[in-house]
Structure formats: C-alpha cells, structure tokens
Coordinates of C-alpha atoms and ligand atoms in Angstrom, one line a residue:
X11 CA 135.4 100.1 100.9
X12 CA 133.3 102.6 102.9
X13 CA 129.8 101.8 103.9
X14 CA 127.3 104.7 103.2
X15 CA 125.4 104.7 106.4
X16 CA 122.0 106.0 105.5
X17 CA 120.6 105.2 109.0
X18 CA 123.2 107.3 110.7
X19 CA 122.9 110.2 108.2
X20 CA 119.1 110.2 108.4
X21 CA 119.4 110.4 112.2
X22 CA 121.7 113.4 111.9
X23 CA 119.3 115.1 109.5
X24 CA 116.3 114.4 111.7
X25 CA 118.1 116.2 114.5
X26 CA 118.9 119.1 112.2
X27 CA 115.2 119.3 111.1
X28 CA 114.0 119.1 114.8
X29 CA 116.2 122.1 115.6
X30 CA 114.9 124.0 112.6
X31 CA 111.3 123.2 113.6
X32 CA 112.0 124.3 117.1
X33 CA 113.4 127.6 115.8
X34 CA 110.4 128.2 113.5
X35 CA 108.1 127.7 116.6
X36 CA 110.3 130.0 118.8
X37 CA 110.1 132.7 116.1
X38 CA 106.3 132.5 116.3
X39 CA 106.0 130.6 113.0
X40 CA 103.4 127.9 112.2
X41 CA 104.4 124.3 113.0
X42 CA 105.0 122.6 109.6
X43 CA 102.1 120.3 108.9
X44 CA 102.2 117.1 106.7
X45 CA 99.2 115.1 105.7
X46 CA 99.3 111.6 104.2
X47 CA 96.3 110.2 102.4
X48 CA 96.1 106.5 102.6
X49 CA 93.5 104.7 100.4
X50 CA 92.7 101.1 101.4
X51 CA 94.8 98.9 103.7
X52 CA 97.7 97.7 101.7
X53 CA 100.2 96.4 104.3
X54 CA 103.3 98.0 102.9
X55 CA 101.5 101.4 102.4
X56 CA 100.3 101.2 106.0
X57 CA 103.9 100.7 107.2
X58 CA 105.3 103.5 105.1
X59 CA 102.6 106.0 106.2
X60 CA 103.1 105.0 109.9
X61 CA 106.9 105.6 109.5
X62 CA 106.2 109.0 108.0
X63 CA 103.8 109.9 110.8
X64 CA 106.3 108.8 113.5
X65 CA 109.1 110.8 111.8
X66 CA 107.0 113.9 111.8
X67 CA 106.2 113.5 115.5
X68 CA 109.9 112.9 116.3
X69 CA 111.0 116.2 114.7
X70 CA 108.1 118.2 116.2
X71 CA 106.0 118.6 113.0
X72 CA 102.2 118.2 112.9
X73 CA 101.1 115.2 111.0
X74 CA 97.8 113.6 110.1
X75 CA 96.7 110.5 108.2
X76 CA 93.6 110.7 106.2
X77 CA 92.3 107.1 105.8
X78 CA 89.9 106.4 102.9
X79 CA 88.1 103.2 102.0
X80 CA 89.7 101.1 99.1
X81 CA 86.4 101.4 97.3
X82 CA 86.4 105.2 97.3
X83 CA 85.6 106.6 93.8
X84 CA 88.2 108.6 91.9
X85 CA 85.9 111.6 92.1
X86 CA 85.6 111.5 95.9
X87 CA 89.4 111.1 96.2
X88 CA 89.9 114.1 93.9
X89 CA 87.5 116.1 96.1
X90 CA 89.7 115.2 99.1
X91 CA 92.8 116.4 97.2
X92 CA 91.1 119.7 96.3
X93 CA 90.1 120.1 100.0
X94 CA 93.7 119.6 101.1
X95 CA 94.9 122.0 98.4
X96 CA 92.7 124.7 99.9
X97 CA 93.3 123.9 103.6
X98 CA 95.6 126.6 104.9
X99 CA 96.6 124.5 107.9
X100 CA 98.1 121.9 105.6
X101 CA 101.6 122.8 104.3
X102 CA 102.1 119.7 102.2
X103 CA 100.5 116.4 101.6
X104 CA 101.1 113.1 99.9
X105 CA 98.8 110.5 98.4
X106 CA 100.4 107.2 99.2
X107 CA 100.9 105.1 96.1
X108 CA 99.9 102.6 94.8
X109 CA 96.3 103.4 94.5
X110 CA 93.6 100.8 93.8
X111 CA 93.3 99.9 90.1
X112 CA 90.0 101.8 89.5
X113 CA 91.8 105.1 90.3
X114 CA 93.9 106.9 87.7
X115 CA 97.1 107.6 89.7
X116 CA 98.4 110.2 87.3
X117 CA 95.1 112.2 87.4
X118 CA 95.4 112.3 91.2
X119 CA 99.1 113.4 91.1
X120 CA 98.2 116.2 88.7
X121 CA 95.3 117.3 90.9
X122 CA 97.7 118.1 93.8
X123 CA 98.7 121.8 94.1
X124 CA 102.4 121.8 93.0
X125 CA 103.0 124.1 96.0
X126 CA 101.9 121.3 98.4
X127 CA 103.3 118.4 96.3
X128 CA 106.0 117.4 98.9
X129 CA 106.4 114.0 97.1
X130 CA 107.6 116.0 94.1
X131 CA 105.7 113.8 91.7
X132 CA 103.6 116.5 90.0
X133 CA 104.8 117.3 86.4
X134 CA 105.4 120.9 87.4
X135 CA 107.9 119.9 90.1
X136 CA 109.5 117.2 87.9
X137 CA 109.8 119.7 85.0
X138 CA 111.3 122.4 87.2
X139 CA 113.8 119.9 88.5
X140 CA 114.8 118.9 85.0
X141 CA 115.6 122.5 84.0
X142 CA 117.4 123.2 87.3
X143 CA 114.8 125.4 88.9
X144 CA 113.9 125.1 92.6
X145 CA 111.4 122.4 93.1
X146 CA 110.2 119.8 95.5
X147 CA 112.5 116.9 94.7
X148 CA 111.0 113.4 94.9
X149 CA 112.1 111.9 98.1
X150 CA 114.2 108.9 97.1
X151 CA 116.3 110.7 94.5
X152 CA 116.8 113.6 96.9
X153 CA 117.9 111.2 99.6
X154 CA 120.5 109.6 97.2
X155 CA 121.9 113.1 96.4
X156 CA 122.1 113.9 100.1
X157 CA 124.1 110.7 100.8
X158 CA 126.6 111.6 98.0
X159 CA 127.0 115.1 99.4
X160 CA 127.4 114.0 103.1
X161 CA 130.1 111.5 102.1
X162 CA 131.8 114.1 99.9
X163 CA 131.8 111.7 97.0
X164 CA 133.3 113.3 93.9
X165 CA 130.9 113.3 91.0
X166 CA 132.1 115.9 88.5
X167 CA 133.1 114.3 85.1
X168 CA 132.3 110.8 86.4
X169 CA 130.3 108.2 84.4
X170 CA 127.0 107.6 86.2
X171 CA 124.9 104.6 85.2
X172 CA 121.3 104.4 86.4
X173 CA 119.6 101.0 86.1
X174 CA 115.8 101.7 85.9
X175 CA 113.7 104.5 84.5
X176 CA 110.7 104.8 86.8
X177 CA 109.2 108.2 87.3
X178 CA 109.8 108.0 91.1
X179 CA 113.5 106.9 91.1
X180 CA 115.3 106.2 87.8
X181 CA 114.3 109.3 85.7
X182 CA 114.5 111.9 88.5
X183 CA 117.9 110.6 89.9
X184 CA 119.3 110.5 86.3
X185 CA 118.3 114.1 85.8
X186 CA 119.7 115.2 89.2
X187 CA 123.1 113.5 88.4
X188 CA 123.1 115.5 85.1
X189 CA 122.5 118.9 86.7
X190 CA 125.3 121.5 86.5
X191 CA 125.7 121.3 90.3
X192 CA 127.2 119.2 93.1
X193 CA 126.4 116.4 93.3
X194 CA 125.9 116.2 89.6
X195 CA 127.9 117.1 86.5
X196 CA 128.2 113.4 85.7
X197 CA 127.8 111.9 82.3
X198 CA 124.6 109.8 82.7
X199 CA 123.5 106.6 81.0
X200 CA 120.1 105.2 81.8
X201 CA 119.5 101.5 81.3
X202 CA 116.1 99.6 81.3
X203 CA 114.6 96.3 80.4
X204 CA 115.2 96.9 76.6
X205 CA 118.9 97.8 77.0
X206 CA 121.1 95.3 75.2
X207 CA 124.3 94.2 76.8
X208 CA 123.6 95.9 80.1
X209 CA 127.0 94.8 81.6
X210 CA 128.9 96.7 79.0
X211 CA 127.4 99.9 80.6
X212 CA 127.6 98.9 84.2
X213 CA 131.3 98.0 83.9
X214 CA 131.9 101.6 82.8
X215 CA 130.2 103.2 85.8
X216 CA 132.1 105.2 88.3
X217 CA 128.8 105.7 90.1
X218 CA 126.1 102.9 89.7
X219 CA 122.6 103.7 90.9
X220 CA 120.4 100.6 90.8
X221 CA 116.6 100.9 91.0
X222 CA 115.3 97.9 89.1
X223 CA 113.2 95.9 91.6
X224 CA 115.2 92.8 90.8
X225 CA 116.7 91.1 93.8
X226 CA 120.5 90.8 93.9
X227 CA 120.6 91.4 90.1
X228 CA 123.9 93.3 90.2
X229 CA 126.8 90.9 90.7
X230 CA 130.6 91.6 91.2
X231 CA 131.5 90.8 87.6
X232 CA 129.2 93.7 86.4
X233 CA 131.0 96.3 88.5
X234 CA 134.2 98.3 87.9
X235 CA 136.8 98.3 90.6
X236 CA 136.4 101.3 92.9
X237 CA 132.8 102.1 91.8
X238 CA 130.3 103.9 94.0
X239 CA 127.3 101.7 94.4
X240 CA 123.9 103.0 95.4
X241 CA 121.3 100.3 95.8
X242 CA 117.7 101.5 95.9
X243 CA 116.0 98.1 95.7
X244 CA 114.0 96.7 98.6
X245 CA 112.9 93.1 98.7
X246 CA 111.4 91.4 101.7
X247 CA 112.2 87.7 102.1
X248 CA 111.4 85.1 104.6
X249 CA 114.1 84.3 107.1
X250 CA 114.3 82.0 110.1
X251 CA 117.3 83.8 111.4
X252 CA 115.5 87.1 112.4
X253 CA 112.9 87.7 115.1
X254 CA 110.5 89.2 112.7
X255 CA 110.7 86.2 110.4
X256 CA 111.8 88.2 107.4
X257 CA 114.8 90.2 106.1
X258 CA 115.5 92.8 103.5
X259 CA 117.7 92.5 100.4
X260 CA 118.5 95.0 97.7
X261 CA 119.0 94.9 93.9
X262 CA 122.7 94.4 94.4
X263 CA 124.5 91.3 95.6
X264 CA 126.0 93.2 98.5
X265 CA 128.5 90.6 99.9
X266 CA 130.4 90.2 96.6
X267 CA 129.9 93.7 95.2
X268 CA 131.2 95.4 98.4
X269 CA 134.6 93.8 97.7
X270 CA 135.0 95.9 94.5
X271 CA 133.2 99.1 95.6
X272 CA 134.8 102.2 97.0
X273 CA 131.5 103.2 98.6
X274 CA 128.3 101.1 98.9
X275 CA 124.9 101.5 100.4
X276 CA 123.6 98.5 102.4
X277 CA 120.0 97.2 102.4
X278 CA 118.6 97.9 104.9
X279 CA 120.1 101.1 106.3
X280 CA 121.2 102.8 103.0
X281 CA 118.9 104.7 100.8
X282 CA 115.7 103.6 102.6
X283 CA 116.0 105.8 105.7
X284 CA 116.8 108.8 103.6
X285 CA 113.5 108.8 101.8
X286 CA 111.5 109.9 104.8
X287 CA 113.9 112.7 105.8
X288 CA 113.6 114.1 102.3
X289 CA 109.9 114.3 102.7
X290 CA 110.3 116.1 106.0
X291 CA 112.7 118.6 104.4
X292 CA 110.2 119.3 101.6
X293 CA 107.5 119.8 104.2
X294 CA 109.6 122.5 106.0
X295 CA 110.3 124.1 102.6
X296 CA 106.6 124.2 101.9
X297 CA 105.8 125.6 105.3
X298 CA 108.4 128.3 104.8
X299 CA 107.3 128.9 101.2
X300 CA 110.9 128.4 100.1
X301 CA 110.2 127.1 96.6
X302 CA 107.2 129.0 95.3
X303 CA 107.3 132.1 97.7
Ligands
LIG26 P1 109.8 100.1 88.8 O1 108.8 101.2 88.6 O2 109.4 98.7 88.8 O3 111.0 100.2 87.7 C1 111.9 99.3 87.5 C2 112.8 99.7 86.4 O4 113.9 98.7 86.2 C3 112.1 99.8 85.0 O5 112.6 101.0 84.4 C4 112.5 98.6 84.3 O6 112.6 98.7 82.9 C5 113.9 98.3 84.8 N1 114.2 96.9 84.8 C6 113.5 95.9 85.3 N2 114.1 94.7 85.1 C7 115.1 94.9 84.3 C8 116.2 94.2 83.7 N3 116.2 92.8 83.8 N4 117.2 94.8 83.0 C9 117.2 96.1 82.9 N5 116.2 97.0 83.4 C10 115.2 96.4 84.1 O7 110.6 100.2 90.1 P2 110.9 101.5 91.1 O8 109.6 102.0 91.6 O9 111.9 102.5 90.5 O10 111.7 100.7 92.3 C11 112.9 100.0 92.1 C12 113.2 99.3 93.4 O11 113.5 100.3 94.3 C13 112.2 98.4 94.0 O12 112.8 97.3 94.6 C14 111.5 99.3 95.0 O13 110.9 98.6 96.1 C15 112.7 100.1 95.5 N6 112.3 101.5 96.0 C16 113.0 101.8 97.2 C17 112.7 103.1 97.7 C18 113.5 103.5 99.0 O14 113.0 104.3 99.7 N7 114.6 102.9 99.2 C19 111.9 104.0 97.1 C20 111.3 103.6 95.9 C21 111.5 102.3 95.3 P3 111.3 99.1 81.9 O15 111.1 100.6 82.2 O16 111.8 98.9 80.6 O17 110.2 98.3 82.4

C-alpha cells in the first residue's frame, strides 16, 4: 500500500505556484488577486477562509476577505457580488458556503461572473467541464485529479465508483473521471442514498472515491483487493489524545481499508490540503486569462 500524501504534494504545488507568481511579477504582470466573501461567523467557514488567505500570502498573491454580517439581505450580497465582478483589481473571488438560510445560494453562485468564478461552481464552468472545454474546475475534484496524476495512477479502462452526488464533489469528480483524458477514461458509477446494494458496486471499484459525509462508512469488506481509495470526508471528533482536543476522521475506515488498498488518501493530509492549491491555481489562471481569454 502506498499512502497518497496530499500534504506533501500540496506543499510542492505551492512552491510551483510561488515561482509562477514571482515570474509574473518579474515580467511586469499584475499580482494575482483573490477575494473571499465571508457572510456571518460560522466557525468552520472562518477557518477555511483564513487558510485560503494564509495560502495566498505564502505564494505571494494578493488576498482580501470581505466580511459581511449574517443578517445581510440577499439583495445587498448580490450587490457586493456585482461590485466584485466589475472590480478590475480582483482576478477571482469566492463566496464561502454555506450561506445563511434566508439567502438563496444558487442565486448568488449564478450572479458571479463565470470569468471570476474560481470556485468553479457557476453552471457555465460546470457545463464547460462536463463537455470537456477549459473551465475553472471546482477545487476538491481538481485536487483529487491532481493527486491521481502526481502518483501516476493508471485510470484508463478502470472501474471508478463515486459515493456521493453533491454538486461540489460527487458530480464534478464523476464527470472528470469520465473525460477522454488522463486522469479519466474510467467507467464511472455514481452511488447515492437511494442506491440499492451499495457494496455490490464498491466491490467492483478499481478506484473508489468517497464523498458521503458519513464517518468511517467504507469498511474493508466493501473494498476490492488492490483498489485505489480516495477519501474526501472530513469529520471532526473530540479526542483527549491531541493537544487541540479534537481529531479528524474520513468517510473510510482507514486502518482496515489500507490493508487492502494499493493507494489510499489519509484524513487528515490527503484530499483536504489539495483543495486550497486548486483554488490558487484557478486564481492564477484567472489573472492570466487562461480560460476565457
Ligand atoms: P453532501 O452534499 O452531504 O453529499 C453527500 C452525498 O452522499 C449525497 O449525494 C448523499 O446522497 C450521499 N449519501 C449520504 N449518505 C449515504 C448513504 N448512506 N449511502 C449512499 N449515499 C449516501 O456532501 P459533500 O459536500 O459532497 O461532502 C462529503 C464529505 O466530504 C463531507 O464529509 C465533507 O465535509 C467533505 N468535504 C471535504 C472537502 C475537502 O476539501 N476535503 C471538500 C468538500 C467536502 P443523496 O444525494 O441521495 O442525498
């Protein structure tokens, strides 16, 4: 079994991005600039946004967090989005999800200019990705593809099973694995809460991508010998063995599944760290107008 070390790979990619940003600046180009819009003070969102800001600073990009009150109206938030769409200093921006219940998330996503949609959630970017056109890829699926590539994992002709069909992970990653490209060219099955006899699919998987949000759901008996296991799940549980008082677990029962896997991502340190680097890559692409010209 080989561990897919997302922490190490993301560190390497950050160095590559830092060199690229330095070169852009040396060539007299504009420093790539990412803005994160944070509505309210959800603790997890605060943490994600602060990680994104730190990562930008580390690679020499400009970053800014726009903090808005939890009670902001949908109309006011949309106004902010239009303002950022028209701000030439801003190359790309994200609106950190989830949003408070009184705001229609989809409306906000669709208000973002697809050219600045570095989260890749806008239907234009999703649609372009599905038909294989250049697009901003959503960060977690793009991170998974990058890990498969960096570990030279063979994908062509393999059976890929994706557990979960969310718009941010399951559906886009299933589509990427289906593309006529590397990584890709797999035969994809997507399972969800209405799938009957889930194990009959997981046991056929050469590559199993798990994004269910169900802690340690995938056990060794559900997995084929030699399968590649990508665990997207993140669960924070209390622990008296760590300094912070909590630890992270995935959707896969790592200790037993690793014995059968050929490659496996750990939690933490697998898919998680890749998500931010994908966002940084999209921001460079936006600043260099690589997708839409
Ligand atoms: P989500 O929107 O809650 O979607 C979960 C999916 O799993 C749904 O499609 C659901 O089916 C399916 N599902 C749930 N229980 C099931 C069951 N018992 N059997 C079969 N399918 C089941 O979750 P998400 O946003 O994709 O996130 C999934 C996990 O990844 C979470 O733990 C999240 O925290 C983590 N995550 C990590 C990163 C990262 O950077 N590493 C990024 C995003 C998310 P239905 O569609 O039928 O309801």
